[in-house]
Coordinates of C-alpha atoms in Angstrom, one line a residue:
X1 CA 4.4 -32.0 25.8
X2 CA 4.0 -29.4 28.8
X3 CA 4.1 -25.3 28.0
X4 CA 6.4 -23.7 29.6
X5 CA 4.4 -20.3 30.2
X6 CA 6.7 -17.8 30.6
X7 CA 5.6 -13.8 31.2
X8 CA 6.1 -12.9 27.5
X9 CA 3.4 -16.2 26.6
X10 CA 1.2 -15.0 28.9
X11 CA 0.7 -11.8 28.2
X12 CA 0.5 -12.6 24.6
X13 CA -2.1 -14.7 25.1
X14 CA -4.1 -12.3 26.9
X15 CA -3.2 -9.4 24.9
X16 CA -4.4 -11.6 21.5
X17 CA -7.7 -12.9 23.2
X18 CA -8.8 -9.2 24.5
X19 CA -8.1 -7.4 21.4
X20 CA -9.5 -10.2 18.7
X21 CA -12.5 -10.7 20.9
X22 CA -12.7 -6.4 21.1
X23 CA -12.4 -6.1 17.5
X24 CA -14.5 -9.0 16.5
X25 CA -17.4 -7.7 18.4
X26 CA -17.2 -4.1 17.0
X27 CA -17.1 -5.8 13.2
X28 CA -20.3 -8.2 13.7
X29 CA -22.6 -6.2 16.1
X30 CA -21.8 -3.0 15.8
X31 CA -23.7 -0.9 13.4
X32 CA -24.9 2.3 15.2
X33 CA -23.1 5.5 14.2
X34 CA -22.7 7.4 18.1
X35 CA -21.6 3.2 18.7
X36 CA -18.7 3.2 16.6
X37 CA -17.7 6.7 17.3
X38 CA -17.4 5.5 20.9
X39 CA -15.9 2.8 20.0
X40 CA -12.9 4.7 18.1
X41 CA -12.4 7.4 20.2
X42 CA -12.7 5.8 23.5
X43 CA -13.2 2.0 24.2
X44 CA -10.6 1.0 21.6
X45 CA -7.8 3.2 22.6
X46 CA -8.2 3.2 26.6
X47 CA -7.8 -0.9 26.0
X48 CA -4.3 -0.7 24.0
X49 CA -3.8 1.8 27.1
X50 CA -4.6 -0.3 30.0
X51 CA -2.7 -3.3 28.3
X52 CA 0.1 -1.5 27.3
X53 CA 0.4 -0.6 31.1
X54 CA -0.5 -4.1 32.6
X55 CA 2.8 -5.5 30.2
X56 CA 5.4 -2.8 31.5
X57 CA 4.0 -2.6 35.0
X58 CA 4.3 -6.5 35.5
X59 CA 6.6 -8.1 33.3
X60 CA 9.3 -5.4 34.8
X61 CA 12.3 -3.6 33.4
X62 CA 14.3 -5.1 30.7
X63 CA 17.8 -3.6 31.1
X64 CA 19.3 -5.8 28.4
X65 CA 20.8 -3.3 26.0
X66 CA 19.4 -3.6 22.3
X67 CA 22.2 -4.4 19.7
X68 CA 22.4 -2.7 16.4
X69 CA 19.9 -0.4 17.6
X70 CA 21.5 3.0 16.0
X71 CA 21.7 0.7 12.8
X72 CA 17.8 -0.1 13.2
X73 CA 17.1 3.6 14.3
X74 CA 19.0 5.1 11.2
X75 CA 17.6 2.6 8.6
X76 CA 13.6 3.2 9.7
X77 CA 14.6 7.1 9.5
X78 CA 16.0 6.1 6.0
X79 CA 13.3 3.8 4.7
X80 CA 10.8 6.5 5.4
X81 CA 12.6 9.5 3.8
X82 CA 12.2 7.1 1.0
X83 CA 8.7 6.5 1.0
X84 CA 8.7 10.5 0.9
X85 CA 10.4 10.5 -2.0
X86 CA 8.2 8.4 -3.4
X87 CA 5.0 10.3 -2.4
X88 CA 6.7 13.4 -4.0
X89 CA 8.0 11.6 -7.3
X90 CA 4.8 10.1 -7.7
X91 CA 2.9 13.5 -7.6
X92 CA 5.0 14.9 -9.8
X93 CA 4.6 12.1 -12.2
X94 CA 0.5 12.0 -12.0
X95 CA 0.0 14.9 -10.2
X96 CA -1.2 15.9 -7.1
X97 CA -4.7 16.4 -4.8
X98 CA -5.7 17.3 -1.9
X99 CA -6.1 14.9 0.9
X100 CA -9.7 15.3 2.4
X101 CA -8.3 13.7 6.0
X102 CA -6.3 16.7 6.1
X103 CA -8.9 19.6 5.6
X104 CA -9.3 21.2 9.0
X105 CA -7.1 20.8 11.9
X106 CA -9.9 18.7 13.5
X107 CA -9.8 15.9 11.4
X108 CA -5.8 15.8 11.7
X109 CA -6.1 15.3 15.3
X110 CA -8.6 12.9 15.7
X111 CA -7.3 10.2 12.9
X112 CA -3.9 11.3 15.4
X113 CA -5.9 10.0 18.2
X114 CA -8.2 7.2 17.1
X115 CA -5.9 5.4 14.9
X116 CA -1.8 7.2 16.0
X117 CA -2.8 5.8 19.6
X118 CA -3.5 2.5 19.0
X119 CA -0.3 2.6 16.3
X120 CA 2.0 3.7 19.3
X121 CA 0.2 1.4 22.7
X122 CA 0.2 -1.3 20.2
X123 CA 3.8 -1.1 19.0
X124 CA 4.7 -0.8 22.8
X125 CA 3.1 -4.0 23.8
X126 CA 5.0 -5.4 20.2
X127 CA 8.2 -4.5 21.3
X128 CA 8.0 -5.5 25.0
X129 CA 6.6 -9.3 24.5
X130 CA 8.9 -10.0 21.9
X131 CA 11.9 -8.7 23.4
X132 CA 11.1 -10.3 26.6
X133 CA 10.3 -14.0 25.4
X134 CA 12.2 -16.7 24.8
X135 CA 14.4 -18.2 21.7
X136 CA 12.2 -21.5 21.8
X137 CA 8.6 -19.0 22.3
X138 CA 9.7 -16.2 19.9
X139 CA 8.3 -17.4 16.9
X140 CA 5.0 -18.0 18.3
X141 CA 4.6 -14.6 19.6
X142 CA 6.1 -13.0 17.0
X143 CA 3.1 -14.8 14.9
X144 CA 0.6 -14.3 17.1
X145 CA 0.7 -10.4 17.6
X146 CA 1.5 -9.5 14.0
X147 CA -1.8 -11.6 13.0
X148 CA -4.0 -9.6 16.1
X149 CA -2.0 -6.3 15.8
X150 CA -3.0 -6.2 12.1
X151 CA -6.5 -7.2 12.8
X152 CA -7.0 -4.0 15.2
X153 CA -6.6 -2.0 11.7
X154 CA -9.4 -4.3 9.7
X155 CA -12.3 -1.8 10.8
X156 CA -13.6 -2.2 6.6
X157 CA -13.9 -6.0 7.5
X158 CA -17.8 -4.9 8.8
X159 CA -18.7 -4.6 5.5
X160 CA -18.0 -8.0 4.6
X161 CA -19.8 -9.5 7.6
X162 CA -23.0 -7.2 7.1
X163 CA -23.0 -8.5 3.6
X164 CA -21.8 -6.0 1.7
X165 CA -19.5 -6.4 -1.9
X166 CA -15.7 -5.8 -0.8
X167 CA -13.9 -4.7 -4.2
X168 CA -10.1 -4.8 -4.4
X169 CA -9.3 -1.6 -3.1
X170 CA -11.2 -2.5 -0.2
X171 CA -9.7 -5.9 0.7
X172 CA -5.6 -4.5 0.1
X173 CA -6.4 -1.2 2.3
X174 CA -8.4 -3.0 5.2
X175 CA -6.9 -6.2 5.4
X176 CA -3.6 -6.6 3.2
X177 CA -1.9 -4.0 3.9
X178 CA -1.8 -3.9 8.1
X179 CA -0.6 -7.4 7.2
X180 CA 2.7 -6.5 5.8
X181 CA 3.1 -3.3 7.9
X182 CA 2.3 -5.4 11.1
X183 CA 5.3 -7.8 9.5
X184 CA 7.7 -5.4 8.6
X185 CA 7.3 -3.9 11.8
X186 CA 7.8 -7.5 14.0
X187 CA 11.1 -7.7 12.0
X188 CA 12.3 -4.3 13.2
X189 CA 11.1 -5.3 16.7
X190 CA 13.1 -8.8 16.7
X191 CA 16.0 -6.6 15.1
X192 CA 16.1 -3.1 15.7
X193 CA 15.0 -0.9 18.9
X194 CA 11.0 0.6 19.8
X195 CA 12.0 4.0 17.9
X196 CA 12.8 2.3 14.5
X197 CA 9.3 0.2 15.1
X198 CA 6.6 2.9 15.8
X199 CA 8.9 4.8 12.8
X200 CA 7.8 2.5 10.5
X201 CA 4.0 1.5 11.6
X202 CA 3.5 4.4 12.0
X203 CA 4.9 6.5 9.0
X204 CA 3.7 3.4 6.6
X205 CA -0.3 3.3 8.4
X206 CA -0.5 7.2 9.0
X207 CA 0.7 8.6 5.8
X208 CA -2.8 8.5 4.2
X209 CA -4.1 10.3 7.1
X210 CA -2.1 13.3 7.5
X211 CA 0.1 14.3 4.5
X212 CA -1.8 17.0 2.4
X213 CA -0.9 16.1 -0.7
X214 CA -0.8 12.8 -2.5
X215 CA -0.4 11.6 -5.8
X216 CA -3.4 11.6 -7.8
X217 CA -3.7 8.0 -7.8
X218 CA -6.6 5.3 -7.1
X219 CA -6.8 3.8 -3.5
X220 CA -5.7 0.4 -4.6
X221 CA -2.8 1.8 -6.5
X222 CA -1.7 3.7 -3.0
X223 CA -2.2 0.7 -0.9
X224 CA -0.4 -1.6 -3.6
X225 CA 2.9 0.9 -3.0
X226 CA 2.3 0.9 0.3
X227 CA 2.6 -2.5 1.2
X228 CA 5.3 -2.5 -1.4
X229 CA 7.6 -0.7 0.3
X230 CA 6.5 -2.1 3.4
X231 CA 7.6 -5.7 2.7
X232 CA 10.9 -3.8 1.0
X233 CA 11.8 -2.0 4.5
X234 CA 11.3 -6.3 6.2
X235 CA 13.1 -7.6 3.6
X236 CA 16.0 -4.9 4.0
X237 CA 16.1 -4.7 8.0
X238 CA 16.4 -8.7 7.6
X239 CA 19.2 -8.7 5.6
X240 CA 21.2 -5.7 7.3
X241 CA 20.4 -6.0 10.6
X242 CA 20.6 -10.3 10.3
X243 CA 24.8 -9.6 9.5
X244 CA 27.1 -12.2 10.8
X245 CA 30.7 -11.9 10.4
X246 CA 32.2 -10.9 7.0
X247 CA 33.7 -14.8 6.2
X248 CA 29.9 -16.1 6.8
X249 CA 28.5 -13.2 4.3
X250 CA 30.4 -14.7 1.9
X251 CA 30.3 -18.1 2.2
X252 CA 26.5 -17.8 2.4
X253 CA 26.7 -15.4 -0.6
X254 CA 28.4 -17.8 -3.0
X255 CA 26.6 -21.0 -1.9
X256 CA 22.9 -18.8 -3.0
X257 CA 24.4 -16.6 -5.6
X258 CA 23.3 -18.2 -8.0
X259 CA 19.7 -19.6 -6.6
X260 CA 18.9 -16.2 -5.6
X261 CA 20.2 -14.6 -9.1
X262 CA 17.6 -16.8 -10.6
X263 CA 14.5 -16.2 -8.4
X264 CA 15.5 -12.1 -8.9
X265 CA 16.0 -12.5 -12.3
X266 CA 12.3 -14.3 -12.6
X267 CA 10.5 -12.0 -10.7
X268 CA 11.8 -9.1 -12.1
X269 CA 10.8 -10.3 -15.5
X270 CA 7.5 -11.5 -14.2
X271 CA 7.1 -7.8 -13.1
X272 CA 8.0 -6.3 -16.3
X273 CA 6.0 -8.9 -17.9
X274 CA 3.1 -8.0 -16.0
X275 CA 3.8 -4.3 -16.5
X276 CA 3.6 -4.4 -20.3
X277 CA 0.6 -6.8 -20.5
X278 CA -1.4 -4.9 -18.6
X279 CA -1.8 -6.6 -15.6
X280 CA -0.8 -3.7 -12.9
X281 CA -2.4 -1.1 -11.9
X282 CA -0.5 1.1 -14.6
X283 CA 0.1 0.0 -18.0
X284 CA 1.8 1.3 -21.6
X285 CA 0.6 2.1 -24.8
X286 CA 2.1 3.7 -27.6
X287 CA 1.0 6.9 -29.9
X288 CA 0.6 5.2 -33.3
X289 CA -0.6 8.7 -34.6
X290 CA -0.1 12.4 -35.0
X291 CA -3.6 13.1 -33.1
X292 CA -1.8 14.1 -29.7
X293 CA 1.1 16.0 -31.0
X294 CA 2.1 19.0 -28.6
X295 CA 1.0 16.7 -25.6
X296 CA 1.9 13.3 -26.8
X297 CA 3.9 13.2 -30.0
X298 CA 3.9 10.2 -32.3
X299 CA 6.3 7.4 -31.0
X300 CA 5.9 8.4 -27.2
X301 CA 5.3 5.7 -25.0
X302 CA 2.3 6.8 -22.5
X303 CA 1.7 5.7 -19.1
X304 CA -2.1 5.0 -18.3
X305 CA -3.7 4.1 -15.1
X306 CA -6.3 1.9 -14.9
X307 CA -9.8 3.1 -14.1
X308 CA -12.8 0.9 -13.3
X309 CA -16.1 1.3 -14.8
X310 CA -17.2 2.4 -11.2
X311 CA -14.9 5.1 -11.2
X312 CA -14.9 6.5 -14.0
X313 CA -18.1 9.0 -13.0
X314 CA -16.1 10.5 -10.2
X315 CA -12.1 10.1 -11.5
X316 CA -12.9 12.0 -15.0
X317 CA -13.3 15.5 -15.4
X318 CA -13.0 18.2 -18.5
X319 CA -9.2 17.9 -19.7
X320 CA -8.3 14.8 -19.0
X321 CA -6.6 12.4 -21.7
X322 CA -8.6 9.4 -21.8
X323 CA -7.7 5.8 -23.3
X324 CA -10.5 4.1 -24.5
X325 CA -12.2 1.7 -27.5
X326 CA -14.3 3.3 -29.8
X327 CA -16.6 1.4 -32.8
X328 CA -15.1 -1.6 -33.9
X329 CA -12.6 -1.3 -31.1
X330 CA -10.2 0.6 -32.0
X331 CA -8.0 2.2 -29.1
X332 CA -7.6 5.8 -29.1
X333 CA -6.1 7.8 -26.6
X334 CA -7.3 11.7 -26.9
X335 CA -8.2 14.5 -24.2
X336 CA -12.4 15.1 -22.9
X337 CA -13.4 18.4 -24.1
X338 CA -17.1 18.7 -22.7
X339 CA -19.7 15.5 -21.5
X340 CA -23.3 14.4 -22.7
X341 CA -25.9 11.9 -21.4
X342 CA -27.6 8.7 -23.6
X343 CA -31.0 8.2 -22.9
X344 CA -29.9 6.1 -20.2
X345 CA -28.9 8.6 -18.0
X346 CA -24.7 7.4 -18.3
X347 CA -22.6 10.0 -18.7
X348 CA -20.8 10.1 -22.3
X349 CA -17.7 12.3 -22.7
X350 CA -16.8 14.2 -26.2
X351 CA -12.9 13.6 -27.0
X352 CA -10.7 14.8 -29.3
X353 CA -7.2 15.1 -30.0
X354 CA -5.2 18.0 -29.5
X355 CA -3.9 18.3 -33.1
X356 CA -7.4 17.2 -34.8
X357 CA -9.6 20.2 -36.0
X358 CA -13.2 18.7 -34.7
X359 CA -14.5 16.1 -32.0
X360 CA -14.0 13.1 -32.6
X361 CA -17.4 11.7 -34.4
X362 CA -19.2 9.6 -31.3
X363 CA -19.5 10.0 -27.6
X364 CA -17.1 7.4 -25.5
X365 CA -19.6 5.8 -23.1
X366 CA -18.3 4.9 -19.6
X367 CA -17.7 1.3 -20.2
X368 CA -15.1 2.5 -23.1
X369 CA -12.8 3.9 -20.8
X370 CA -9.7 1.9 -20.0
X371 CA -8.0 4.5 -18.2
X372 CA -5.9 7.9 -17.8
X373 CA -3.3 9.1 -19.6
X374 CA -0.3 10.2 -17.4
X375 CA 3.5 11.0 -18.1
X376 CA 4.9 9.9 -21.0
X377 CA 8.2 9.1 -22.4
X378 CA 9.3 10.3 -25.8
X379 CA 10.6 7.8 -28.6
X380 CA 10.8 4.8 -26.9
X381 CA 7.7 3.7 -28.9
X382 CA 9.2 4.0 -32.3
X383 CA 10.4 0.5 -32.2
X384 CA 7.4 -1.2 -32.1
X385 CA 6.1 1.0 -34.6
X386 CA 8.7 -0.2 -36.9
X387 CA 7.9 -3.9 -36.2
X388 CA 4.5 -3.3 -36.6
X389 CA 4.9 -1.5 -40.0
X390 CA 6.8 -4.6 -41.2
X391 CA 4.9 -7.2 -39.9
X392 CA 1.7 -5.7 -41.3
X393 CA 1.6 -7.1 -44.4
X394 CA 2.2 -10.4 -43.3
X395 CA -1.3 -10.0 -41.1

């Protein structure tokens, strides 16, 4: 079966080869400092450049107007006033810190350059080659430059080729999440106009770059919402922007009603699931005792983000309420009050709880931790309280 290379095919080839073959090379050989500096503030952005200006300049004008773009305009605008909201709820609900990448104005404008370039070039080439190709090429190209677009973001990926450990956080900040940005912002580009793409890519990539404050929350737990709302803002653009006429909605709507109510219903109760067996990031216990009372009263239920054993040096300071196991693994949940060292050099933290008169009688070692104490919400733990009053007995 012959190809038919069109324009759009074309340059998507090229576009793909130059950019996976640029970013491959700066991942395996690269390992000089001044190297990669050049690299990000130069090479890298004059490429998207010149090949953001080869498409337009040869593949012409497109004067084909772009339906539903004010719908796809006002819903980007609206799906990232959201992820605001968000970012403020959540630092409200954890609290807040400072974001080093915003410390000096210097820093602001050259993550704006190194990486809000490339966002913008890179959206532009998006937008042209998919709007420009074909129904019977579409899906190709679509593929094709939301796999390489996302790639130009996997700079972390070094580490894994120069054989270095890649933990979690690593893997859904440098390579997960471009993923499902890169997708959610093909669907806006299939659907919507160029402003409600390079709203998206580049409110959901740039965020961590230049808002001051964000919630006080680990890396992975930031790049888990992230992408969260990411694939939220495909699926949503898909399903408002994909509307036939009002007698199809429907039809459609009662022939998968009931499929779809099911798959909801299951992963919403996979989530909660998940939630209350400790499986996310953030988990719940409840305040069995009277220890806390004044900051966490008996009967609260108390949120607690996880903390790895790696972290816990640098995430825990004087103040902090702490979950962890003590001897014979009981779980407490009180506040640090000062730190000592075993003989082993780790760092041990002295706990006790608010309403208690004296420390709590040995040192929590960092393995012990399980995690931080949050916000809380008040009485919703009585009932397993009860259950586990009444069940005692029984073992």
């Amino acid at each position: 079966m012959w190809i038919r290379w069109t324009n759009s095919l074309k340059f998507t080839v090229i576009t793909c080869v130059i950019l996976i073959s640029m970013q491959t090379t700066f991942i395996i050989a690269i390992n000089s400092f001044d190297v990669i500096r050049f690299y990000n503030l130069a090479l890298r952005p004059a490429i998207y450049i010149m090949l953001a200006i080869a498409v337009y300049t040869f593949m012409g004008r497109d004067l084909r107007p772009v339906h539903k773009a004010y719908e796809s305009n006002m819903l980007a605008i609206l799906l990232v006033v959201t992820f605001g909201i968000f970012i403020l709820v959540a630092s409200f609900l954890v609290g807040a810190g400072t974001n080093i990448m915003t410390v000096s104005f210097s820093v602001v404008m050259r993550s704006l350059w190194e990486r809000g370039s490339i966002i913008f070039f890179g959206e532009l080439i998006r937008y042209k080659l998919i709007k420009n190709s074909d129904i019977q090429e579409r899906m190709g190209i679509i593929f094709a430059l939301t796999i390489t677009l996302a790639y130009g973001h996997m700079n972390a990926l070094h580490l894994l080729f120069n054989g270095n450990a890649i933990v979690l956080a690593v893997f859904f900040e440098s390579v997960f999440k471009p993923i499902v940005i890169s997708v959610a912002a093909s669907f806006f580009a299939v659907k919507g106009s160029f402003i409600s793409v390079i709203t998206i890519s580049f409110a959901y990539t740039m965020s961590p770059y230049l808002l001051p404050i964000l919630p006080a929350i680990t890396p992975l737990t930031m790049s888990l919402a992230i992408c969260g709302l990411a694939f939220l803002s495909a699926v949503i653009c898909h399903f408002i922007l994909n509307r036939n006429a009002q007698q199809t909605c429907e039809k459609r709507a009662a022939k998968y009603e009931k499929r779809h109510g099911y798959i909801v219903t299951t992963l919403v109760i996979s989530i909660i699931a998940a939630f209350f067996t400790g499986m996310l990031p953030f988990y719940p216990i409840v305040v069995l005792t009277s220890s806390m009372t004044g900051a966490f009263d008996r009967g609260s239920m108390v949120f607690i983000e996880r903390v790895p054993q790696g972290e816990a040096f640098v995430r825990i300071s004087k103040g902090d309420v702490i979950h962890f196991t003590s001897h014979g693994g009981v779980e407490y949940i009180h506040r640090v009050i000062d730190f000592t060292y075993g003989i082993d050099g780790d760092r041990k933290y002295i706990t006790k709880g608010d309403a208690n008169d004296f420390p709590d009688p040995f040192p929590v070692a960092q393995k012990d931790v399980l995690g931080i104490a949050h916000t809380f919400l008040p009485f919703i733990g009585y009932p397993h309280i009860f259950i586990r009053d009444v069940t005692r007995p029984f073992g």
